[in-house]
């Protein structure tokens, strides 16, 4: 992972800059490698170009005008190929593809005000992917792109979706203890060239930084429960396009460097629409409360 920040806006036109907070132009490059032993290896390369600037002491903006990710699977096992060959949605989730778009993130953080007893934190993020590539494909190809016959750029399928998420937290300090509460909500919608969200852009629930007490990535979607034959590779099916999660935690000092906490977590993920291969995985207003883990 590499990052380069230039302490000004690099734009073709002059922009007025806040004299109190120096804006930054960002260049980031990231390479990641994931190995699911016995199933597949995943290589991912990401590049972003954009701007970060602080509006006030507590408000910060992060705009990526170029946000490109390319990922590809390798060393897929026979068991993985057999599973995806009969499941179009699962196959499209893991296929080689470009994710190219624009993203924006807004952060409001009162934790910089250390003497404040009640501190609020909020982060909202939105990403639009594939729309420019879809326009280029329409202008250069006579065949319209459809989910069943997806368009390609340089011979590689491109993803098209919208993804929105919000993370709201509240920290209430009681002497040396803290009562912390958090609510997270996320929604993604594939359309145009895509019938499902790419694996790297799906929402997952469960694990040490999510709904604790459940194995990472093991919850959902909805009340879907994988059969015994898929129990060891639950991570393939569990991703969702909708996520709701919340927790309350009371943090207490025990002895010097040792601290503890009492906590309650709840959450799950869902699909936008019903899928026969993932029964009861879609979001429905009359039952989602019962499906919170």
PDB file of C-alpha atoms in Angstrom:
ATOM      1  CA  UNK A   1       0.000   0.000   0.000  1.00  0.00           C
ATOM      2  CA  UNK A   2       1.365   3.415  -0.940  1.00  0.00           C
ATOM      3  CA  UNK A   3       0.052   6.949  -0.550  1.00  0.00           C
ATOM      4  CA  UNK A   4       1.274  10.280  -1.862  1.00  0.00           C
ATOM      5  CA  UNK A   5      -0.257  13.597  -0.745  1.00  0.00           C
ATOM      6  CA  UNK A   6       0.486  16.994  -2.270  1.00  0.00           C
ATOM      7  CA  UNK A   7      -0.386  19.954  -0.038  1.00  0.00           C
ATOM      8  CA  UNK A   8      -2.602  21.765  -2.529  1.00  0.00           C
ATOM      9  CA  UNK A   9      -5.379  21.100  -5.025  1.00  0.00           C
ATOM     10  CA  UNK A  10      -3.963  19.931  -8.350  1.00  0.00           C
ATOM     11  CA  UNK A  11      -6.666  21.001 -10.824  1.00  0.00           C
ATOM     12  CA  UNK A  12      -6.754  22.485 -14.353  1.00  0.00           C
ATOM     13  CA  UNK A  13      -8.309  25.608 -12.862  1.00  0.00           C
ATOM     14  CA  UNK A  14      -7.540  27.660  -9.771  1.00  0.00           C
ATOM     15  CA  UNK A  15      -9.570  26.922  -6.641  1.00  0.00           C
ATOM     16  CA  UNK A  16      -9.993  28.997  -3.509  1.00  0.00           C
ATOM     17  CA  UNK A  17      -8.373  27.245  -0.559  1.00  0.00           C
ATOM     18  CA  UNK A  18      -9.078  27.429   3.164  1.00  0.00           C
ATOM     19  CA  UNK A  19      -6.146  29.223   4.787  1.00  0.00           C
ATOM     20  CA  UNK A  20      -6.691  27.476   8.143  1.00  0.00           C
ATOM     21  CA  UNK A  21      -6.627  23.904   6.822  1.00  0.00           C
ATOM     22  CA  UNK A  22      -4.258  22.943   4.009  1.00  0.00           C
ATOM     23  CA  UNK A  23      -6.058  20.864   1.338  1.00  0.00           C
ATOM     24  CA  UNK A  24      -4.391  17.819  -0.162  1.00  0.00           C
ATOM     25  CA  UNK A  25      -4.364  16.066  -3.507  1.00  0.00           C
ATOM     26  CA  UNK A  26      -4.066  12.321  -2.984  1.00  0.00           C
ATOM     27  CA  UNK A  27      -2.591   9.509  -5.051  1.00  0.00           C
ATOM     28  CA  UNK A  28      -2.982   6.016  -3.608  1.00  0.00           C
ATOM     29  CA  UNK A  29      -1.946   2.600  -4.848  1.00  0.00           C
ATOM     30  CA  UNK A  30      -2.881  -0.644  -3.169  1.00  0.00           C
ATOM     31  CA  UNK A  31      -2.199  -4.287  -3.915  1.00  0.00           C
ATOM     32  CA  UNK A  32      -3.810  -7.051  -1.882  1.00  0.00           C
ATOM     33  CA  UNK A  33      -3.619 -10.821  -2.005  1.00  0.00           C
ATOM     34  CA  UNK A  34      -6.189 -13.133  -0.461  1.00  0.00           C
ATOM     35  CA  UNK A  35      -5.819 -16.907  -0.285  1.00  0.00           C
ATOM     36  CA  UNK A  36      -8.812 -19.101   0.502  1.00  0.00           C
ATOM     37  CA  UNK A  37      -6.866 -22.318   0.970  1.00  0.00           C
ATOM     38  CA  UNK A  38      -8.370 -25.142  -1.051  1.00  0.00           C
ATOM     39  CA  UNK A  39     -10.631 -22.826  -3.082  1.00  0.00           C
ATOM     40  CA  UNK A  40      -8.950 -19.834  -4.765  1.00  0.00           C
ATOM     41  CA  UNK A  41      -6.406 -17.015  -4.601  1.00  0.00           C
ATOM     42  CA  UNK A  42      -7.496 -13.428  -5.242  1.00  0.00           C
ATOM     43  CA  UNK A  43      -5.246 -10.629  -6.490  1.00  0.00           C
ATOM     44  CA  UNK A  44      -6.520  -7.059  -6.346  1.00  0.00           C
ATOM     45  CA  UNK A  45      -4.954  -3.794  -7.534  1.00  0.00           C
ATOM     46  CA  UNK A  46      -6.465  -0.399  -6.697  1.00  0.00           C
ATOM     47  CA  UNK A  47      -5.589   3.150  -7.724  1.00  0.00           C
ATOM     48  CA  UNK A  48      -7.280   6.370  -6.626  1.00  0.00           C
ATOM     49  CA  UNK A  49      -6.767  10.023  -7.426  1.00  0.00           C
ATOM     50  CA  UNK A  50      -8.665  12.733  -5.634  1.00  0.00           C
ATOM     51  CA  UNK A  51      -8.764  15.334  -2.908  1.00  0.00           C
ATOM     52  CA  UNK A  52      -9.006  15.543   0.869  1.00  0.00           C
ATOM     53  CA  UNK A  53      -9.810  18.743   2.676  1.00  0.00           C
ATOM     54  CA  UNK A  54     -10.931  19.829   6.120  1.00  0.00           C
ATOM     55  CA  UNK A  55     -13.789  22.312   6.204  1.00  0.00           C
ATOM     56  CA  UNK A  56     -13.678  22.891   9.960  1.00  0.00           C
ATOM     57  CA  UNK A  57     -11.980  21.270  12.909  1.00  0.00           C
ATOM     58  CA  UNK A  58     -14.619  18.528  12.990  1.00  0.00           C
ATOM     59  CA  UNK A  59     -15.658  18.230   9.301  1.00  0.00           C
ATOM     60  CA  UNK A  60     -13.584  16.527   6.612  1.00  0.00           C
ATOM     61  CA  UNK A  61     -14.253  15.636   2.962  1.00  0.00           C
ATOM     62  CA  UNK A  62     -12.635  12.934   0.814  1.00  0.00           C
ATOM     63  CA  UNK A  63     -13.400  12.910  -2.916  1.00  0.00           C
ATOM     64  CA  UNK A  64     -11.909  10.320  -5.291  1.00  0.00           C
ATOM     65  CA  UNK A  65     -12.558  11.469  -8.846  1.00  0.00           C
ATOM     66  CA  UNK A  66     -10.765   8.353 -10.111  1.00  0.00           C
ATOM     67  CA  UNK A  67     -11.353   5.150  -8.169  1.00  0.00           C
ATOM     68  CA  UNK A  68     -10.264   2.039 -10.076  1.00  0.00           C
ATOM     69  CA  UNK A  69      -9.961  -1.530  -8.841  1.00  0.00           C
ATOM     70  CA  UNK A  70      -9.053  -4.637 -10.831  1.00  0.00           C
ATOM     71  CA  UNK A  71      -9.298  -8.076  -9.316  1.00  0.00           C
ATOM     72  CA  UNK A  72      -8.848 -11.593 -10.615  1.00  0.00           C
ATOM     73  CA  UNK A  73      -9.019 -15.081  -9.152  1.00  0.00           C
ATOM     74  CA  UNK A  74      -6.342 -17.685  -9.734  1.00  0.00           C
ATOM     75  CA  UNK A  75      -5.688 -21.285  -8.680  1.00  0.00           C
ATOM     76  CA  UNK A  76      -9.407 -22.013  -8.417  1.00  0.00           C
ATOM     77  CA  UNK A  77     -10.008 -25.511  -7.094  1.00  0.00           C
ATOM     78  CA  UNK A  78     -12.281 -28.083  -8.682  1.00  0.00           C
ATOM     79  CA  UNK A  79     -14.695 -27.818  -5.732  1.00  0.00           C
ATOM     80  CA  UNK A  80     -14.962 -24.038  -6.219  1.00  0.00           C
ATOM     81  CA  UNK A  81     -15.484 -24.342  -9.984  1.00  0.00           C
ATOM     82  CA  UNK A  82     -18.185 -26.969  -9.528  1.00  0.00           C
ATOM     83  CA  UNK A  83     -20.045 -24.776  -7.076  1.00  0.00           C
ATOM     84  CA  UNK A  84     -19.939 -21.614  -9.213  1.00  0.00           C
ATOM     85  CA  UNK A  85     -20.673 -23.380 -12.509  1.00  0.00           C
ATOM     86  CA  UNK A  86     -24.266 -24.005 -11.436  1.00  0.00           C
ATOM     87  CA  UNK A  87     -24.800 -20.621  -9.782  1.00  0.00           C
ATOM     88  CA  UNK A  88     -24.717 -17.602 -12.133  1.00  0.00           C
ATOM     89  CA  UNK A  89     -24.913 -14.996  -9.360  1.00  0.00           C
ATOM     90  CA  UNK A  90     -22.051 -16.596  -7.470  1.00  0.00           C
ATOM     91  CA  UNK A  91     -19.957 -16.885 -10.624  1.00  0.00           C
ATOM     92  CA  UNK A  92     -20.494 -13.232 -11.515  1.00  0.00           C
ATOM     93  CA  UNK A  93     -19.578 -12.197  -7.971  1.00  0.00           C
ATOM     94  CA  UNK A  94     -16.082 -13.657  -8.315  1.00  0.00           C
ATOM     95  CA  UNK A  95     -15.328 -13.176 -12.000  1.00  0.00           C
ATOM     96  CA  UNK A  96     -12.435 -11.057 -13.237  1.00  0.00           C
ATOM     97  CA  UNK A  97     -13.606  -7.461 -13.535  1.00  0.00           C
ATOM     98  CA  UNK A  98     -12.918  -3.739 -13.401  1.00  0.00           C
ATOM     99  CA  UNK A  99     -14.514  -1.539 -10.759  1.00  0.00           C
ATOM    100  CA  UNK A 100     -14.140   2.034 -11.969  1.00  0.00           C
ATOM    101  CA  UNK A 101     -16.041   5.031 -10.686  1.00  0.00           C
ATOM    102  CA  UNK A 102     -16.149   7.984  -8.343  1.00  0.00           C
ATOM    103  CA  UNK A 103     -16.502   7.995  -4.552  1.00  0.00           C
ATOM    104  CA  UNK A 104     -17.102  10.591  -1.851  1.00  0.00           C
ATOM    105  CA  UNK A 105     -16.823  10.373   1.918  1.00  0.00           C
ATOM    106  CA  UNK A 106     -17.904  12.900   4.548  1.00  0.00           C
ATOM    107  CA  UNK A 107     -16.707  12.685   8.162  1.00  0.00           C
ATOM    108  CA  UNK A 108     -17.940  14.616  11.172  1.00  0.00           C
ATOM    109  CA  UNK A 109     -15.832  13.870  14.243  1.00  0.00           C
ATOM    110  CA  UNK A 110     -16.186  15.502  17.670  1.00  0.00           C
ATOM    111  CA  UNK A 111     -13.476  13.257  19.161  1.00  0.00           C
ATOM    112  CA  UNK A 112     -10.952  15.986  18.376  1.00  0.00           C
ATOM    113  CA  UNK A 113     -12.711  17.949  21.133  1.00  0.00           C
ATOM    114  CA  UNK A 114     -11.179  15.896  23.926  1.00  0.00           C
ATOM    115  CA  UNK A 115     -12.782  17.794  26.805  1.00  0.00           C
ATOM    116  CA  UNK A 116     -16.284  17.252  25.448  1.00  0.00           C
ATOM    117  CA  UNK A 117     -18.203  14.712  27.558  1.00  0.00           C
ATOM    118  CA  UNK A 118     -20.487  13.587  24.721  1.00  0.00           C
ATOM    119  CA  UNK A 119     -18.743  13.052  21.367  1.00  0.00           C
ATOM    120  CA  UNK A 120     -20.456  12.229  18.067  1.00  0.00           C
ATOM    121  CA  UNK A 121     -18.811  10.618  15.053  1.00  0.00           C
ATOM    122  CA  UNK A 122     -20.397  10.165  11.627  1.00  0.00           C
ATOM    123  CA  UNK A 123     -19.038   8.910   8.330  1.00  0.00           C
ATOM    124  CA  UNK A 124     -21.101   8.726   5.158  1.00  0.00           C
ATOM    125  CA  UNK A 125     -19.787   7.253   1.907  1.00  0.00           C
ATOM    126  CA  UNK A 126     -21.230   6.940  -1.581  1.00  0.00           C
ATOM    127  CA  UNK A 127     -19.704   5.244  -4.632  1.00  0.00           C
ATOM    128  CA  UNK A 128     -20.945   5.205  -8.235  1.00  0.00           C
ATOM    129  CA  UNK A 129     -19.211   2.632 -10.419  1.00  0.00           C
ATOM    130  CA  UNK A 130     -19.363   1.654 -14.055  1.00  0.00           C
ATOM    131  CA  UNK A 131     -21.452   4.511 -15.466  1.00  0.00           C
ATOM    132  CA  UNK A 132     -18.643   6.106 -17.496  1.00  0.00           C
ATOM    133  CA  UNK A 133     -17.526   2.708 -18.817  1.00  0.00           C
ATOM    134  CA  UNK A 134     -21.137   1.941 -19.722  1.00  0.00           C
ATOM    135  CA  UNK A 135     -21.335   5.180 -21.732  1.00  0.00           C
ATOM    136  CA  UNK A 136     -18.066   4.362 -23.532  1.00  0.00           C
ATOM    137  CA  UNK A 137     -19.369   0.880 -24.326  1.00  0.00           C
ATOM    138  CA  UNK A 138     -22.608   2.307 -25.760  1.00  0.00           C
ATOM    139  CA  UNK A 139     -20.652   4.714 -27.992  1.00  0.00           C
ATOM    140  CA  UNK A 140     -18.203   2.101 -29.252  1.00  0.00           C
ATOM    141  CA  UNK A 141     -20.346  -1.025 -29.537  1.00  0.00           C
ATOM    142  CA  UNK A 142     -23.443  -1.885 -31.498  1.00  0.00           C
ATOM    143  CA  UNK A 143     -24.557  -4.456 -28.926  1.00  0.00           C
ATOM    144  CA  UNK A 144     -26.196  -3.137 -25.741  1.00  0.00           C
ATOM    145  CA  UNK A 145     -24.740  -4.445 -22.502  1.00  0.00           C
ATOM    146  CA  UNK A 146     -27.074  -6.512 -20.339  1.00  0.00           C
ATOM    147  CA  UNK A 147     -26.536  -8.530 -17.156  1.00  0.00           C
ATOM    148  CA  UNK A 148     -26.930 -11.721 -19.189  1.00  0.00           C
ATOM    149  CA  UNK A 149     -24.466 -10.464 -21.823  1.00  0.00           C
ATOM    150  CA  UNK A 150     -22.242  -7.975 -19.971  1.00  0.00           C
ATOM    151  CA  UNK A 151     -20.187  -5.388 -21.755  1.00  0.00           C
ATOM    152  CA  UNK A 152     -16.401  -5.431 -21.547  1.00  0.00           C
ATOM    153  CA  UNK A 153     -13.599  -2.894 -21.624  1.00  0.00           C
ATOM    154  CA  UNK A 154     -10.243  -4.193 -22.899  1.00  0.00           C
ATOM    155  CA  UNK A 155     -11.755  -7.661 -22.814  1.00  0.00           C
ATOM    156  CA  UNK A 156     -12.645  -7.451 -19.109  1.00  0.00           C
ATOM    157  CA  UNK A 157     -16.142  -7.200 -17.640  1.00  0.00           C
ATOM    158  CA  UNK A 158     -16.833  -3.993 -15.715  1.00  0.00           C
ATOM    159  CA  UNK A 159     -19.055  -3.710 -12.652  1.00  0.00           C
ATOM    160  CA  UNK A 160     -21.904  -1.207 -12.485  1.00  0.00           C
ATOM    161  CA  UNK A 161     -23.518  -0.344  -9.174  1.00  0.00           C
ATOM    162  CA  UNK A 162     -24.284   2.263  -6.532  1.00  0.00           C
ATOM    163  CA  UNK A 163     -23.080   1.753  -2.953  1.00  0.00           C
ATOM    164  CA  UNK A 164     -24.046   3.926   0.048  1.00  0.00           C
ATOM    165  CA  UNK A 165     -23.127   3.507   3.713  1.00  0.00           C
ATOM    166  CA  UNK A 166     -23.416   5.455   6.956  1.00  0.00           C
ATOM    167  CA  UNK A 167     -21.644   4.920  10.282  1.00  0.00           C
ATOM    168  CA  UNK A 168     -22.955   6.864  13.312  1.00  0.00           C
ATOM    169  CA  UNK A 169     -21.315   6.622  16.747  1.00  0.00           C
ATOM    170  CA  UNK A 170     -21.780   8.288  20.107  1.00  0.00           C
ATOM    171  CA  UNK A 171     -19.225   8.292  22.929  1.00  0.00           C
ATOM    172  CA  UNK A 172     -20.390   9.385  26.373  1.00  0.00           C
ATOM    173  CA  UNK A 173     -17.592   9.754  28.924  1.00  0.00           C
ATOM    174  CA  UNK A 174     -18.366   8.958  32.565  1.00  0.00           C
ATOM    175  CA  UNK A 175     -15.174   9.818  34.443  1.00  0.00           C
ATOM    176  CA  UNK A 176     -12.742   7.113  33.242  1.00  0.00           C
ATOM    177  CA  UNK A 177     -15.452   4.939  31.675  1.00  0.00           C
ATOM    178  CA  UNK A 178     -17.080   5.296  28.260  1.00  0.00           C
ATOM    179  CA  UNK A 179     -20.536   4.354  27.066  1.00  0.00           C
ATOM    180  CA  UNK A 180     -20.219   3.867  23.306  1.00  0.00           C
ATOM    181  CA  UNK A 181     -23.050   3.223  20.850  1.00  0.00           C
ATOM    182  CA  UNK A 182     -22.849   2.624  17.096  1.00  0.00           C
ATOM    183  CA  UNK A 183     -25.285   2.174  14.212  1.00  0.00           C
ATOM    184  CA  UNK A 184     -24.193   1.175  10.703  1.00  0.00           C
ATOM    185  CA  UNK A 185     -26.379   0.971   7.606  1.00  0.00           C
ATOM    186  CA  UNK A 186     -25.337   0.130   4.063  1.00  0.00           C
ATOM    187  CA  UNK A 187     -27.081  -0.407   0.752  1.00  0.00           C
ATOM    188  CA  UNK A 188     -25.795  -1.411  -2.659  1.00  0.00           C
ATOM    189  CA  UNK A 189     -27.640  -1.776  -5.954  1.00  0.00           C
ATOM    190  CA  UNK A 190     -26.196  -3.526  -9.013  1.00  0.00           C
ATOM    191  CA  UNK A 191     -27.712  -2.492 -12.330  1.00  0.00           C
ATOM    192  CA  UNK A 192     -26.950  -2.166 -16.034  1.00  0.00           C
ATOM    193  CA  UNK A 193     -23.937  -4.376 -16.624  1.00  0.00           C
ATOM    194  CA  UNK A 194     -24.156  -6.238 -13.293  1.00  0.00           C
ATOM    195  CA  UNK A 195     -26.595  -8.649 -11.685  1.00  0.00           C
ATOM    196  CA  UNK A 196     -24.719  -8.769  -8.392  1.00  0.00           C
ATOM    197  CA  UNK A 197     -22.266  -6.690  -6.396  1.00  0.00           C
ATOM    198  CA  UNK A 198     -18.586  -7.689  -6.769  1.00  0.00           C
ATOM    199  CA  UNK A 199     -17.249  -9.743  -3.872  1.00  0.00           C
ATOM    200  CA  UNK A 200     -15.018  -6.878  -2.683  1.00  0.00           C
ATOM    201  CA  UNK A 201     -17.955  -4.439  -2.536  1.00  0.00           C
ATOM    202  CA  UNK A 202     -20.510  -6.621  -0.764  1.00  0.00           C
ATOM    203  CA  UNK A 203     -21.460  -6.167   2.885  1.00  0.00           C
ATOM    204  CA  UNK A 204     -20.541  -8.825   5.437  1.00  0.00           C
ATOM    205  CA  UNK A 205     -21.455  -9.307   9.071  1.00  0.00           C
ATOM    206  CA  UNK A 206     -19.945 -11.260  11.944  1.00  0.00           C
ATOM    207  CA  UNK A 207     -16.489 -11.242  13.498  1.00  0.00           C
ATOM    208  CA  UNK A 208     -14.369  -9.319  15.982  1.00  0.00           C
ATOM    209  CA  UNK A 209     -15.145  -5.901  14.441  1.00  0.00           C
ATOM    210  CA  UNK A 210     -18.776  -6.615  13.681  1.00  0.00           C
ATOM    211  CA  UNK A 211     -21.333  -8.804  15.484  1.00  0.00           C
ATOM    212  CA  UNK A 212     -19.055 -10.491  17.991  1.00  0.00           C
ATOM    213  CA  UNK A 213     -19.793 -14.065  18.982  1.00  0.00           C
ATOM    214  CA  UNK A 214     -20.311 -15.025  15.336  1.00  0.00           C
ATOM    215  CA  UNK A 215     -17.558 -16.159  13.000  1.00  0.00           C
ATOM    216  CA  UNK A 216     -16.337 -13.512  10.541  1.00  0.00           C
ATOM    217  CA  UNK A 217     -18.501 -13.269   7.407  1.00  0.00           C
ATOM    218  CA  UNK A 218     -20.847 -15.970   8.739  1.00  0.00           C
ATOM    219  CA  UNK A 219     -24.135 -14.049   9.068  1.00  0.00           C
ATOM    220  CA  UNK A 220     -26.885 -13.786   6.485  1.00  0.00           C
ATOM    221  CA  UNK A 221     -28.036 -12.994   4.035  1.00  0.00           C
ATOM    222  CA  UNK A 222     -31.376 -12.834   5.836  1.00  0.00           C
ATOM    223  CA  UNK A 223     -32.281 -16.122   7.507  1.00  0.00           C
ATOM    224  CA  UNK A 224     -30.470 -18.189   4.883  1.00  0.00           C
ATOM    225  CA  UNK A 225     -28.538 -21.064   6.417  1.00  0.00           C
ATOM    226  CA  UNK A 226     -26.092 -22.934   4.159  1.00  0.00           C
ATOM    227  CA  UNK A 227     -26.473 -26.709   3.852  1.00  0.00           C
ATOM    228  CA  UNK A 228     -23.948 -29.017   5.486  1.00  0.00           C
ATOM    229  CA  UNK A 229     -22.077 -29.420   2.184  1.00  0.00           C
ATOM    230  CA  UNK A 230     -21.340 -25.663   2.110  1.00  0.00           C
ATOM    231  CA  UNK A 231     -20.807 -25.076   5.826  1.00  0.00           C
ATOM    232  CA  UNK A 232     -17.011 -24.865   5.507  1.00  0.00           C
ATOM    233  CA  UNK A 233     -17.174 -22.318   2.665  1.00  0.00           C
ATOM    234  CA  UNK A 234     -19.989 -20.140   3.991  1.00  0.00           C
ATOM    235  CA  UNK A 235     -18.083 -17.007   2.990  1.00  0.00           C
ATOM    236  CA  UNK A 236     -18.991 -17.638  -0.658  1.00  0.00           C
ATOM    237  CA  UNK A 237     -22.730 -17.177  -0.117  1.00  0.00           C
ATOM    238  CA  UNK A 238     -22.961 -14.894   2.911  1.00  0.00           C
ATOM    239  CA  UNK A 239     -22.329 -11.471   1.374  1.00  0.00           C
ATOM    240  CA  UNK A 240     -25.261  -9.095   1.038  1.00  0.00           C
ATOM    241  CA  UNK A 241     -26.343  -5.873  -0.640  1.00  0.00           C
ATOM    242  CA  UNK A 242     -27.987  -4.456   2.480  1.00  0.00           C
ATOM    243  CA  UNK A 243     -26.499  -4.276   5.963  1.00  0.00           C
ATOM    244  CA  UNK A 244     -27.830  -3.139   9.331  1.00  0.00           C
ATOM    245  CA  UNK A 245     -25.719  -3.345  12.430  1.00  0.00           C
ATOM    246  CA  UNK A 246     -25.650  -1.809  15.882  1.00  0.00           C
ATOM    247  CA  UNK A 247     -23.938  -2.238  19.218  1.00  0.00           C
ATOM    248  CA  UNK A 248     -23.732  -0.706  22.667  1.00  0.00           C
ATOM    249  CA  UNK A 249     -20.576  -1.035  24.740  1.00  0.00           C
ATOM    250  CA  UNK A 250     -19.658   0.068  28.258  1.00  0.00           C
ATOM    251  CA  UNK A 251     -15.865   0.336  28.583  1.00  0.00           C
ATOM    252  CA  UNK A 252     -14.288   0.293  32.008  1.00  0.00           C
ATOM    253  CA  UNK A 253     -10.730   0.490  33.353  1.00  0.00           C
ATOM    254  CA  UNK A 254      -9.732  -2.557  35.413  1.00  0.00           C
ATOM    255  CA  UNK A 255      -6.084  -2.048  36.301  1.00  0.00           C
ATOM    256  CA  UNK A 256      -3.680   0.425  34.663  1.00  0.00           C
ATOM    257  CA  UNK A 257      -3.153  -1.015  31.157  1.00  0.00           C
ATOM    258  CA  UNK A 258      -5.914  -3.624  31.525  1.00  0.00           C
ATOM    259  CA  UNK A 259      -9.412  -2.608  30.435  1.00  0.00           C
ATOM    260  CA  UNK A 260     -12.702  -4.409  29.940  1.00  0.00           C
ATOM    261  CA  UNK A 261     -16.113  -3.945  28.387  1.00  0.00           C
ATOM    262  CA  UNK A 262     -19.701  -5.155  28.506  1.00  0.00           C
ATOM    263  CA  UNK A 263     -21.297  -5.157  25.075  1.00  0.00           C
ATOM    264  CA  UNK A 264     -24.363  -6.116  23.066  1.00  0.00           C
ATOM    265  CA  UNK A 265     -24.208  -6.474  19.268  1.00  0.00           C
ATOM    266  CA  UNK A 266     -26.906  -7.062  16.665  1.00  0.00           C
ATOM    267  CA  UNK A 267     -26.950  -7.118  12.879  1.00  0.00           C
ATOM    268  CA  UNK A 268     -27.267  -8.965   9.605  1.00  0.00           C
ATOM    269  CA  UNK A 269     -27.033  -8.621   5.824  1.00  0.00           C
ATOM    270  CA  UNK A 270     -29.670  -9.098   3.127  1.00  0.00           C
ATOM    271  CA  UNK A 271     -30.129  -9.238  -0.642  1.00  0.00           C
ATOM    272  CA  UNK A 272     -32.268  -6.718  -2.518  1.00  0.00           C
ATOM    273  CA  UNK A 273     -34.417  -9.373  -4.165  1.00  0.00           C
ATOM    274  CA  UNK A 274     -35.309 -13.002  -3.725  1.00  0.00           C
ATOM    275  CA  UNK A 275     -32.877 -15.637  -5.031  1.00  0.00           C
ATOM    276  CA  UNK A 276     -33.980 -19.253  -5.309  1.00  0.00           C
ATOM    277  CA  UNK A 277     -30.441 -20.452  -4.568  1.00  0.00           C
ATOM    278  CA  UNK A 278     -30.292 -18.347  -1.388  1.00  0.00           C
ATOM    279  CA  UNK A 279     -33.790 -18.828   0.102  1.00  0.00           C
ATOM    280  CA  UNK A 280     -35.008 -16.207   2.610  1.00  0.00           C
ATOM    281  CA  UNK A 281     -31.968 -14.065   1.860  1.00  0.00           C
ATOM    282  CA  UNK A 282     -33.873 -10.985   0.684  1.00  0.00           C
ATOM    283  CA  UNK A 283     -34.830  -7.992   2.822  1.00  0.00           C
ATOM    284  CA  UNK A 284     -38.472  -7.734   3.860  1.00  0.00           C
ATOM    285  CA  UNK A 285     -39.818  -5.072   6.212  1.00  0.00           C
ATOM    286  CA  UNK A 286     -42.163  -7.497   7.986  1.00  0.00           C
ATOM    287  CA  UNK A 287     -39.434  -9.901   9.035  1.00  0.00           C
ATOM    288  CA  UNK A 288     -36.010  -8.221   9.122  1.00  0.00           C
ATOM    289  CA  UNK A 289     -36.193  -7.473  12.879  1.00  0.00           C
ATOM    290  CA  UNK A 290     -36.557 -11.200  13.563  1.00  0.00           C
ATOM    291  CA  UNK A 291     -33.492 -11.914  11.418  1.00  0.00           C
ATOM    292  CA  UNK A 292     -31.099  -9.682  13.392  1.00  0.00           C
ATOM    293  CA  UNK A 293     -28.439 -11.882  14.960  1.00  0.00           C
TER     294      UNK A 293
END
